[in-house]
PDB file of C-alpha atoms and ligand atoms in Angstrom:
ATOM      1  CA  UNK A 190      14.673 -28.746 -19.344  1.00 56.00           C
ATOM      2  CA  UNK A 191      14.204 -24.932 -18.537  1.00 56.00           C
ATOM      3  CA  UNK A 192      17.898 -24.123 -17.680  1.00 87.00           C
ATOM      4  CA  UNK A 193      17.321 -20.761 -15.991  1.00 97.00           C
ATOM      5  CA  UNK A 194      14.978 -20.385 -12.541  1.00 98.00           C
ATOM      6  CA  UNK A 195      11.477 -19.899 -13.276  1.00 98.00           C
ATOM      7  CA  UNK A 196       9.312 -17.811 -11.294  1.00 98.00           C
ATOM      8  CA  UNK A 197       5.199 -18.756 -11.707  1.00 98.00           C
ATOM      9  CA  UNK A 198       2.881 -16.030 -10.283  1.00 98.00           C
ATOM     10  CA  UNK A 199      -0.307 -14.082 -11.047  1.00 97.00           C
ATOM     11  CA  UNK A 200       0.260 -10.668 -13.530  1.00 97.00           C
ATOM     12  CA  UNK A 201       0.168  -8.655 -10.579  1.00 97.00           C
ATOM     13  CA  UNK A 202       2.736  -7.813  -8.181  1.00 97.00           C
ATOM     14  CA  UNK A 203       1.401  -9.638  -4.718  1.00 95.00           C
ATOM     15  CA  UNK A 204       3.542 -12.011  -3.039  1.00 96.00           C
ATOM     16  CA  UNK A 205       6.177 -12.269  -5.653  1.00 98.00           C
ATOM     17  CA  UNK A 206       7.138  -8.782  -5.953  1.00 98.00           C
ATOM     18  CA  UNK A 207       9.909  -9.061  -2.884  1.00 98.00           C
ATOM     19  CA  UNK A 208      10.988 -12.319  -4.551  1.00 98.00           C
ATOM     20  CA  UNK A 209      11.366 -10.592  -8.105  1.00 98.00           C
ATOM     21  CA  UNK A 210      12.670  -7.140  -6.235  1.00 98.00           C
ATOM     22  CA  UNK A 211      15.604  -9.737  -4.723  1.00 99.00           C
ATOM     23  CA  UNK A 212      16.382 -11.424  -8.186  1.00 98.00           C
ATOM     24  CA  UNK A 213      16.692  -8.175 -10.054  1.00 98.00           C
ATOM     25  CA  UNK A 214      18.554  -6.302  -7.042  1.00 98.00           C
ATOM     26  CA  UNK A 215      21.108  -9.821  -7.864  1.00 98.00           C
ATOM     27  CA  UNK A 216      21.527  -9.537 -11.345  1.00 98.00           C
ATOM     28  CA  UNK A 217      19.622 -12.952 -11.667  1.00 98.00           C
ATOM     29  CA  UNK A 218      18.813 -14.230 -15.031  1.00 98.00           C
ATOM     30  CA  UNK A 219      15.201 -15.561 -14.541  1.00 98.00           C
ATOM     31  CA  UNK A 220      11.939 -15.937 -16.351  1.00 98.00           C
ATOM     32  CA  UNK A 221       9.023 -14.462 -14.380  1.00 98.00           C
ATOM     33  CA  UNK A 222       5.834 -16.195 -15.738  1.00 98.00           C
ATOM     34  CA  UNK A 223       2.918 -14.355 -15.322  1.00 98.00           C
ATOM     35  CA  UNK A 224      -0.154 -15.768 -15.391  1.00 97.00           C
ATOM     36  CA  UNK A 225      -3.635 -14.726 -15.586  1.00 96.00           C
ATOM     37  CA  UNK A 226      -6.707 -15.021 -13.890  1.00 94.00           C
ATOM     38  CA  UNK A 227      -8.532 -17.055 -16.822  1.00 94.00           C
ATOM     39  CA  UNK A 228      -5.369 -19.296 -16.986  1.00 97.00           C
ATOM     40  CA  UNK A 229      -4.766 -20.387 -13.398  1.00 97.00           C
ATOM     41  CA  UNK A 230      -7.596 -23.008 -13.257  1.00 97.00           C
ATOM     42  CA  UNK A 231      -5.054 -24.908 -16.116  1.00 98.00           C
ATOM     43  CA  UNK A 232      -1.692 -24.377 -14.029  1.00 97.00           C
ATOM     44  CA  UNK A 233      -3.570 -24.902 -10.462  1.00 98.00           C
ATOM     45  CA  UNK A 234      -3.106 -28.588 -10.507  1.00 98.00           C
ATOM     46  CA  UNK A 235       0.743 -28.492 -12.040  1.00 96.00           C
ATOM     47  CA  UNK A 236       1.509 -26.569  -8.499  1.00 98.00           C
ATOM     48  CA  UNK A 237       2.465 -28.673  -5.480  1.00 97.00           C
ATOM     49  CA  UNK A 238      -0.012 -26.891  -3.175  1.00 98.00           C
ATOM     50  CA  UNK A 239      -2.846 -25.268  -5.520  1.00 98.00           C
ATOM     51  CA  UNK A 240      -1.230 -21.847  -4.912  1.00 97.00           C
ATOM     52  CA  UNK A 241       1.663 -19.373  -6.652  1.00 98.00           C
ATOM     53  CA  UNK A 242       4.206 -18.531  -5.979  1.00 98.00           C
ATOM     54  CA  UNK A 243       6.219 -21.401  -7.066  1.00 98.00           C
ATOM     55  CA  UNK A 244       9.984 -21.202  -7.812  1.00 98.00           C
ATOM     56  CA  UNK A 245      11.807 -23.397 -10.323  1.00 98.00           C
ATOM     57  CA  UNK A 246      15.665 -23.664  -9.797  1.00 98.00           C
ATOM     58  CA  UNK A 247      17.836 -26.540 -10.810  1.00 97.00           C
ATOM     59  CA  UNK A 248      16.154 -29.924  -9.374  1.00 97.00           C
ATOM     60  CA  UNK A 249      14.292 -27.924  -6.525  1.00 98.00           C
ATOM     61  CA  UNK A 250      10.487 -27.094  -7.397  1.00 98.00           C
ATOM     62  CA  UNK A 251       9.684 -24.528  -3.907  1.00 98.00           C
ATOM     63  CA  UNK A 252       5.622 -23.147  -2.968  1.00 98.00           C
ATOM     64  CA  UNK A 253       5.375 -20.644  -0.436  1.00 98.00           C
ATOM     65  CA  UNK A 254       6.276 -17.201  -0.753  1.00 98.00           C
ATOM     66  CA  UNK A 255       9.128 -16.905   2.489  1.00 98.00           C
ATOM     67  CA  UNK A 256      10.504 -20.694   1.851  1.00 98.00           C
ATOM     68  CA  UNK A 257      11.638 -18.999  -1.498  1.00 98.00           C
ATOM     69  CA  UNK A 258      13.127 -16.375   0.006  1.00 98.00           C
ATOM     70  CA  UNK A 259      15.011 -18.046   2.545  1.00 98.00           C
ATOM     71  CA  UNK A 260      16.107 -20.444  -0.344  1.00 98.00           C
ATOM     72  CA  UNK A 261      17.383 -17.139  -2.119  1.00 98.00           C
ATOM     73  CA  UNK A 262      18.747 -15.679   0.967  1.00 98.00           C
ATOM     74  CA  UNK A 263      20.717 -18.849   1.320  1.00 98.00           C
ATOM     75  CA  UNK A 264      21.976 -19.273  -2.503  1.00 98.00           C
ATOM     76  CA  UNK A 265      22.675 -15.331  -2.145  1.00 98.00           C
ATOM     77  CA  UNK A 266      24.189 -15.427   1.270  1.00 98.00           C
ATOM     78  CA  UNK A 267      21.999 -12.600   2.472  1.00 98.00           C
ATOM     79  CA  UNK A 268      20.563 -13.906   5.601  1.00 98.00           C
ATOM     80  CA  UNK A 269      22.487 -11.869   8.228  1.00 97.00           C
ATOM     81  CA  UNK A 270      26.244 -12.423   9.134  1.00 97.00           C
ATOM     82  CA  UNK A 271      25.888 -13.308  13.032  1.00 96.00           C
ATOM     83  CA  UNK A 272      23.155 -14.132  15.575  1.00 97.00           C
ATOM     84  CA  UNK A 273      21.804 -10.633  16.015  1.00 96.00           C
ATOM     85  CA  UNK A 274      21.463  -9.739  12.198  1.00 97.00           C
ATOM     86  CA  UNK A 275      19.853 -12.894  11.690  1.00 98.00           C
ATOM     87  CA  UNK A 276      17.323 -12.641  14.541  1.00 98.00           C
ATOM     88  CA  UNK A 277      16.496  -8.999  13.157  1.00 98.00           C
ATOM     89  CA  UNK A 278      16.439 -10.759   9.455  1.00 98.00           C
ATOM     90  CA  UNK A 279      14.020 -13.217  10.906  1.00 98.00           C
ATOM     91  CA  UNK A 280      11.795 -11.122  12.961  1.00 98.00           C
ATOM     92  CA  UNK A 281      11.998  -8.572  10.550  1.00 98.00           C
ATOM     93  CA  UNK A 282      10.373 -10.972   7.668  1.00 98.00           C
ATOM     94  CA  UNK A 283       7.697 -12.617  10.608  1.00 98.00           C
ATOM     95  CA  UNK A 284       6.184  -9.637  11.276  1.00 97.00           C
ATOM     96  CA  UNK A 285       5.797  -8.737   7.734  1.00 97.00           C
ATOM     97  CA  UNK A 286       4.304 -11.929   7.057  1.00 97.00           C
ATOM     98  CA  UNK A 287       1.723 -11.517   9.330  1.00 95.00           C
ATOM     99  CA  UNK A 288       0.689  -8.119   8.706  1.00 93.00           C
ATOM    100  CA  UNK A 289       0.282  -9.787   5.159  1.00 91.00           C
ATOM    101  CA  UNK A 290      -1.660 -12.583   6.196  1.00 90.00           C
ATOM    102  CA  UNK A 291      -3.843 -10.054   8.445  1.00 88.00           C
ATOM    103  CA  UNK A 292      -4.331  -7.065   5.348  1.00 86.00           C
ATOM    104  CA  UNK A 293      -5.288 -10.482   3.475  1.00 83.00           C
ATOM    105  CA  UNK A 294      -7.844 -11.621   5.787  1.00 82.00           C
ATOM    106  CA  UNK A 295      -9.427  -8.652   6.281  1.00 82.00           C
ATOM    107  CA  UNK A 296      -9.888  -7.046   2.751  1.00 76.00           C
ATOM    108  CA  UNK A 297      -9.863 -10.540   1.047  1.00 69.00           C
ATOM    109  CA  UNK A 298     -12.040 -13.131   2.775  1.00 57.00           C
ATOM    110  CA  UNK A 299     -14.045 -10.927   4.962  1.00 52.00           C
ATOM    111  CA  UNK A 300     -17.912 -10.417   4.014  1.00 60.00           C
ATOM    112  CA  UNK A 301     -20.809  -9.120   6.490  1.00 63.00           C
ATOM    113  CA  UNK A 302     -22.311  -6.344   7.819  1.00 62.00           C
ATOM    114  CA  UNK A 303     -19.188  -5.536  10.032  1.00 74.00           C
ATOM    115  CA  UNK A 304     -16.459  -5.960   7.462  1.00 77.00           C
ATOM    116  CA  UNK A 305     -16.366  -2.542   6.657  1.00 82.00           C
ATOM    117  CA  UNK A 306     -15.876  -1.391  10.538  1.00 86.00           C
ATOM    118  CA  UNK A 307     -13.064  -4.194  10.722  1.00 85.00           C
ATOM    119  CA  UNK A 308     -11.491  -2.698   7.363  1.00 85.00           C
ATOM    120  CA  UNK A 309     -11.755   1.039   9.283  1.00 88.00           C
ATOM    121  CA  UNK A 310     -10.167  -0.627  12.375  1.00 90.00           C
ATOM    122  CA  UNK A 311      -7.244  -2.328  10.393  1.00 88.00           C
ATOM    123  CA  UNK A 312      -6.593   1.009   8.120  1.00 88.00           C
ATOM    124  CA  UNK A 313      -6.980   3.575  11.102  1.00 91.00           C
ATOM    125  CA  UNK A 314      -5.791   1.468  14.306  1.00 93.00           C
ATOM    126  CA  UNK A 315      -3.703  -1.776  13.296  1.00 91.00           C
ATOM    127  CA  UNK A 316      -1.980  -0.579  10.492  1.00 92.00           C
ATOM    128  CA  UNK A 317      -0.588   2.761  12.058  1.00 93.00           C
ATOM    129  CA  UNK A 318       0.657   0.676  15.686  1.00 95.00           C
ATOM    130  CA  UNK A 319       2.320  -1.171  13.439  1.00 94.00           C
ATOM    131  CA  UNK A 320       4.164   1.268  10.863  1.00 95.00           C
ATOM    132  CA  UNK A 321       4.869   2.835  14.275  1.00 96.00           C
ATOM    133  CA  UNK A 322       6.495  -0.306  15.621  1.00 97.00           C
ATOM    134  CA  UNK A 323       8.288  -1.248  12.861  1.00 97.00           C
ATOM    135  CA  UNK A 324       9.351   2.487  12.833  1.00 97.00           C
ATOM    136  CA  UNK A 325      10.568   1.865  16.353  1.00 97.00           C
ATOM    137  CA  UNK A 326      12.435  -1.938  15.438  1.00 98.00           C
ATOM    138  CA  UNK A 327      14.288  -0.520  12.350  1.00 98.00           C
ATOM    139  CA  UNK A 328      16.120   2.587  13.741  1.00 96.00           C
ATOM    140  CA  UNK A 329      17.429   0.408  16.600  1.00 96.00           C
ATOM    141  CA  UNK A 330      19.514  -1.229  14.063  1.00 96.00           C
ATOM    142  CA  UNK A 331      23.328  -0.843  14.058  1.00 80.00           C
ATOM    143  CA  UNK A 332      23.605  -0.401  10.476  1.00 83.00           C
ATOM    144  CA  UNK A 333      25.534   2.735   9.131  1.00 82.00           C
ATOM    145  CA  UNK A 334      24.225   1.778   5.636  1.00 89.00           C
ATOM    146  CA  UNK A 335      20.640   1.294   6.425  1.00 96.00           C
ATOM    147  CA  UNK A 336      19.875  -1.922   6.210  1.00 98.00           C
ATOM    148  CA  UNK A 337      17.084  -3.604   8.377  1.00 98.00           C
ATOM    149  CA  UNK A 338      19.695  -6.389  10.137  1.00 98.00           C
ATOM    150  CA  UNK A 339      22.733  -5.686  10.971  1.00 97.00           C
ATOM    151  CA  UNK A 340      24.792  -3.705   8.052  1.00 96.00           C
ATOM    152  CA  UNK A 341      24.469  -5.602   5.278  1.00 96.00           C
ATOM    153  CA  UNK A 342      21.732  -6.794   2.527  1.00 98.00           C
ATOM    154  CA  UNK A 343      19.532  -9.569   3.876  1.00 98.00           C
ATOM    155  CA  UNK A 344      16.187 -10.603   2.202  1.00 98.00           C
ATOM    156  CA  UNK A 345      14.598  -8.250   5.258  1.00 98.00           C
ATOM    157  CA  UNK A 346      15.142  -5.601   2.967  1.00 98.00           C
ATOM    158  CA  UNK A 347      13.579  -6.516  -0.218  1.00 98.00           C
ATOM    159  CA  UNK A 348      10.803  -7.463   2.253  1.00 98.00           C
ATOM    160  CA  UNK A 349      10.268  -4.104   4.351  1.00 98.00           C
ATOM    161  CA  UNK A 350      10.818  -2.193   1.094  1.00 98.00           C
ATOM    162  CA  UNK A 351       7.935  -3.692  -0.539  1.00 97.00           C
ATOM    163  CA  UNK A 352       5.859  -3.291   2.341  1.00 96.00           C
ATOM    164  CA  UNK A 353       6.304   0.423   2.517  1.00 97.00           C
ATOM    165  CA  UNK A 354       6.287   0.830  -1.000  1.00 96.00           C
ATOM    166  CA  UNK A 355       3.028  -1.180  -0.882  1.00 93.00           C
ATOM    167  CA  UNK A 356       1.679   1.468   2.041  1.00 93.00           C
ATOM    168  CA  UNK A 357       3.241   4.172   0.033  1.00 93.00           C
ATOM    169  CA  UNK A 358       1.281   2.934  -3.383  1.00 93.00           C
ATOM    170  CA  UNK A 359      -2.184   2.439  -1.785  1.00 87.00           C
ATOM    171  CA  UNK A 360      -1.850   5.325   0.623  1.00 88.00           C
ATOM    172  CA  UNK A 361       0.093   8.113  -0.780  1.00 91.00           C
ATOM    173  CA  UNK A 362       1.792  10.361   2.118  1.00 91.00           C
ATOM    174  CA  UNK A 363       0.968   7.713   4.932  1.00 90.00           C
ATOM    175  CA  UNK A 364       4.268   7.435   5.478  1.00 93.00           C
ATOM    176  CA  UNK A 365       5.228  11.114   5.963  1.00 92.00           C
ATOM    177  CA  UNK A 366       5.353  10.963   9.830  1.00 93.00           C
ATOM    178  CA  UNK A 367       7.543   7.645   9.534  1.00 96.00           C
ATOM    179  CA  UNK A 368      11.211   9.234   8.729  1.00 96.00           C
ATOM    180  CA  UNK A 369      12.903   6.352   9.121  1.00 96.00           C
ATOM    181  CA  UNK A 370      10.633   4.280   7.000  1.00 97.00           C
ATOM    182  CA  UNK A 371      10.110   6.704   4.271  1.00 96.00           C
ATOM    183  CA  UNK A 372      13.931   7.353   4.101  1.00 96.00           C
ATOM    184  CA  UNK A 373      14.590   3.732   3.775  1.00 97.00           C
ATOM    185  CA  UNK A 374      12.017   3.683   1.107  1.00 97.00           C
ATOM    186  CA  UNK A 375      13.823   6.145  -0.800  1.00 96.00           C
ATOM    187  CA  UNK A 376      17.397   4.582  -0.550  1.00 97.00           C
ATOM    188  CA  UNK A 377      16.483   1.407  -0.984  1.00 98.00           C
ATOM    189  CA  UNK A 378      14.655   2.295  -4.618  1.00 98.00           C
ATOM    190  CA  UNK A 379      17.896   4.527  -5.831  1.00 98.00           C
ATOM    191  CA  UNK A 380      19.580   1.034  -5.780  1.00 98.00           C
ATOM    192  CA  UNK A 381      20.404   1.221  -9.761  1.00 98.00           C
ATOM    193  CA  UNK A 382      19.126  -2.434 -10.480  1.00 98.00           C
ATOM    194  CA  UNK A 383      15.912  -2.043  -8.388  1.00 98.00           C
ATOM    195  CA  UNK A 384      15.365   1.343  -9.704  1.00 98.00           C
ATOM    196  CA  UNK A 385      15.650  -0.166 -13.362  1.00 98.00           C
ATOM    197  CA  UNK A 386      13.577  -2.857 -12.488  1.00 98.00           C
ATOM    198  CA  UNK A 387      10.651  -0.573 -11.348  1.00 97.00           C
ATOM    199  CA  UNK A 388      10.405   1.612 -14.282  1.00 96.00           C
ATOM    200  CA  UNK A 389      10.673  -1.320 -16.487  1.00 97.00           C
ATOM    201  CA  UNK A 390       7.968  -3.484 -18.559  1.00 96.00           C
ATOM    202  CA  UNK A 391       9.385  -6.572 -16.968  1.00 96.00           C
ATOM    203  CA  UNK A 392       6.917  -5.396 -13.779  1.00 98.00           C
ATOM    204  CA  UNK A 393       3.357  -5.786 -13.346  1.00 97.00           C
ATOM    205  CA  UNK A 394       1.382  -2.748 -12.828  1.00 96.00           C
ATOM    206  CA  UNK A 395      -1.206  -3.859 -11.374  1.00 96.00           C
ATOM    207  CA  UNK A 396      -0.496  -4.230  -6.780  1.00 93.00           C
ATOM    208  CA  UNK A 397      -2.902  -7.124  -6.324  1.00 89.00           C
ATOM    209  CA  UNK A 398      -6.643  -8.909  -7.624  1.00 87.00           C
ATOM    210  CA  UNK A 399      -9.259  -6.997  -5.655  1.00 80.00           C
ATOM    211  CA  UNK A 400     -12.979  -8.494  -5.606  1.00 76.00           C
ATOM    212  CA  UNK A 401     -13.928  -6.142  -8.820  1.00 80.00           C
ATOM    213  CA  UNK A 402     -10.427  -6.939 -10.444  1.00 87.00           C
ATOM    214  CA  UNK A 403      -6.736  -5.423 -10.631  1.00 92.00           C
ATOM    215  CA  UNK A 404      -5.782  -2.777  -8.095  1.00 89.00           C
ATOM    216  CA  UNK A 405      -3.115  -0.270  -9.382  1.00 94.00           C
ATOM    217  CA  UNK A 406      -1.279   2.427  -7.629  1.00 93.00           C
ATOM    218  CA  UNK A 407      -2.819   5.184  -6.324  1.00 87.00           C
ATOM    219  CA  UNK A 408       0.095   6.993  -7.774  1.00 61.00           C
ATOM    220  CA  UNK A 409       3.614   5.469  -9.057  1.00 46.00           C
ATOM    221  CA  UNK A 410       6.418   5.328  -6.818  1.00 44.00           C
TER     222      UNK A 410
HETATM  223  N1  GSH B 575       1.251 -19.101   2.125  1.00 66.01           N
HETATM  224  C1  GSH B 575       1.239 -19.041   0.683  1.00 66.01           C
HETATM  225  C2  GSH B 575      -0.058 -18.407   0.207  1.00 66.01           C
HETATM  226  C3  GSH B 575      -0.156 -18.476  -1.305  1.00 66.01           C
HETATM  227  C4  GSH B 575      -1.441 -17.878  -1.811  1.00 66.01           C
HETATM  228  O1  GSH B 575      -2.441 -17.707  -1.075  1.00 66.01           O
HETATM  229  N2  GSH B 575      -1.422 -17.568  -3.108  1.00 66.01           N
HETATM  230  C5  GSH B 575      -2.586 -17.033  -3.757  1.00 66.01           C
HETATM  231  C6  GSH B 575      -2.218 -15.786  -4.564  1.00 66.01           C
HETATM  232  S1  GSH B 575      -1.598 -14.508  -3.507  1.00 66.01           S
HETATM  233  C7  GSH B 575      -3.129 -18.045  -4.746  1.00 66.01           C
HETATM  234  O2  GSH B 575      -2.395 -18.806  -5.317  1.00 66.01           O
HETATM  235  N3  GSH B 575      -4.447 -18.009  -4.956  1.00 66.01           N
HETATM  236  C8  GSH B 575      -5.098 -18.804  -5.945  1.00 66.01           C
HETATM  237  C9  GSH B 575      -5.800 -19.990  -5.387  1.00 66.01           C
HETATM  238  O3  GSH B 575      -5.762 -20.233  -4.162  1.00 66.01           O
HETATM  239  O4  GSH B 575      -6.427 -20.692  -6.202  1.00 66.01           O
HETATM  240  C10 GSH B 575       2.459 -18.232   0.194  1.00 66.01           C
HETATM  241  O5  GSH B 575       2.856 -17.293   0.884  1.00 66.01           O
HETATM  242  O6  GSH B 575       3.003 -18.557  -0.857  1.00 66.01           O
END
């Protein structure tokens, strides 16, 4: 019986880095198992839906990437503490999921003669509105400390900050007309246990699987 929680994901840093960011940032004692691409055919039928990441904790075996966070955000208590810090937690981590799901869609599954011009349209046009928006929804936050909801640590944060460090690793200086953004980005990395984590082994390098293989920064940090 593996006593401590187990986090399964691919060697990469994907949809398990915020997860990973949060159990650091906690002081959680975890083992992050990271498996590769020739492996996974052997562990795809051990996971409940054919996909990673799955979290091990106790009796509870959890799939899906934001019913793991919300299970950490309740075991850490960092969902919000009252109705409008939890709406912003909320809406904060929906609209991150679906700018995932989109980036997904359109660099992963899309083939055809007019991928590339959706691929333009997403980088130049869909990405930008939304940086801009989520500019926009994160400086009308209360906070004093700069947190995304309300003014203290919710799993929002470990999410936004590894969405713009994700924009900030594949597009270097994309962020320089967000302030807000790129500020939060900063102060959210000098937190000591997330700093140690990201200059540590215990991280993947690589940001994601690409058709051709791993994709890596285009520069660190
Ligand atoms: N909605 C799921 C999506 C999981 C997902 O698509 N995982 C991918 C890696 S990012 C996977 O396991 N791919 C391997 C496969 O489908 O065989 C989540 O957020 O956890």
């Amino acid at each position: 019986m593996n006593e401590k929680p187990q986090l399964v994901y691919f060697d990469i840093r994907g949809r398990a880095e915020p997860i990973r960011l949060l159990l650091e940032d906690m002081g959680a004692e975890y083992e992050d198992v990271q498996i590769t691409e020739n492996d996974w055919p052997n562990i795809k039928p051990t996971t409940p839906f054919g996909r990673m990441p799955v979290f091990r904790d106790g009796k509870h075996q959890i799939p899906e990437t934001y019913a793991i966070l919300y299970f950490l955000g309740r075991k850490y208590d960092l969902l919000g503490t009252d109705e409008p810090s939890r709406i912003r937690c909320d809406v904060t981590l929906e609209t991150i999921k679906d700018f995932g799901n989109r980036s997904a869609a359109v660099f992963g599954a899309l083939s055809g003669s007019d991928s590339d011009d959706r691929r333009r349209a997403f980088v130049e046009q869909e990405a930008p509105a939304l940086i801009s928006a989520l500019e926009t929804f994160y400086g009308q936050n209360s906070s004093q400390n700069g947190f995304w909801a309300g003014d203290s640590l919710t799993i929002a944060d470990f999410s936004a900050f590894n969405f713009v460090e994700g924009i900030e690793n594949q597009f270097p200086g994309a962020l320089a007309s967000f302030s807000q953004l790129d500020g939060f980005r900063k102060q959210f990395a000098a937190r000591p246990r997330v700093r140690d984590y990201q200059t540590s082994a215990r991280r993947p390098a690589a940001l994601f699987y690409g058709p051709e293989g791993k994709i890596y920064p285009s520069k660190s940090g």
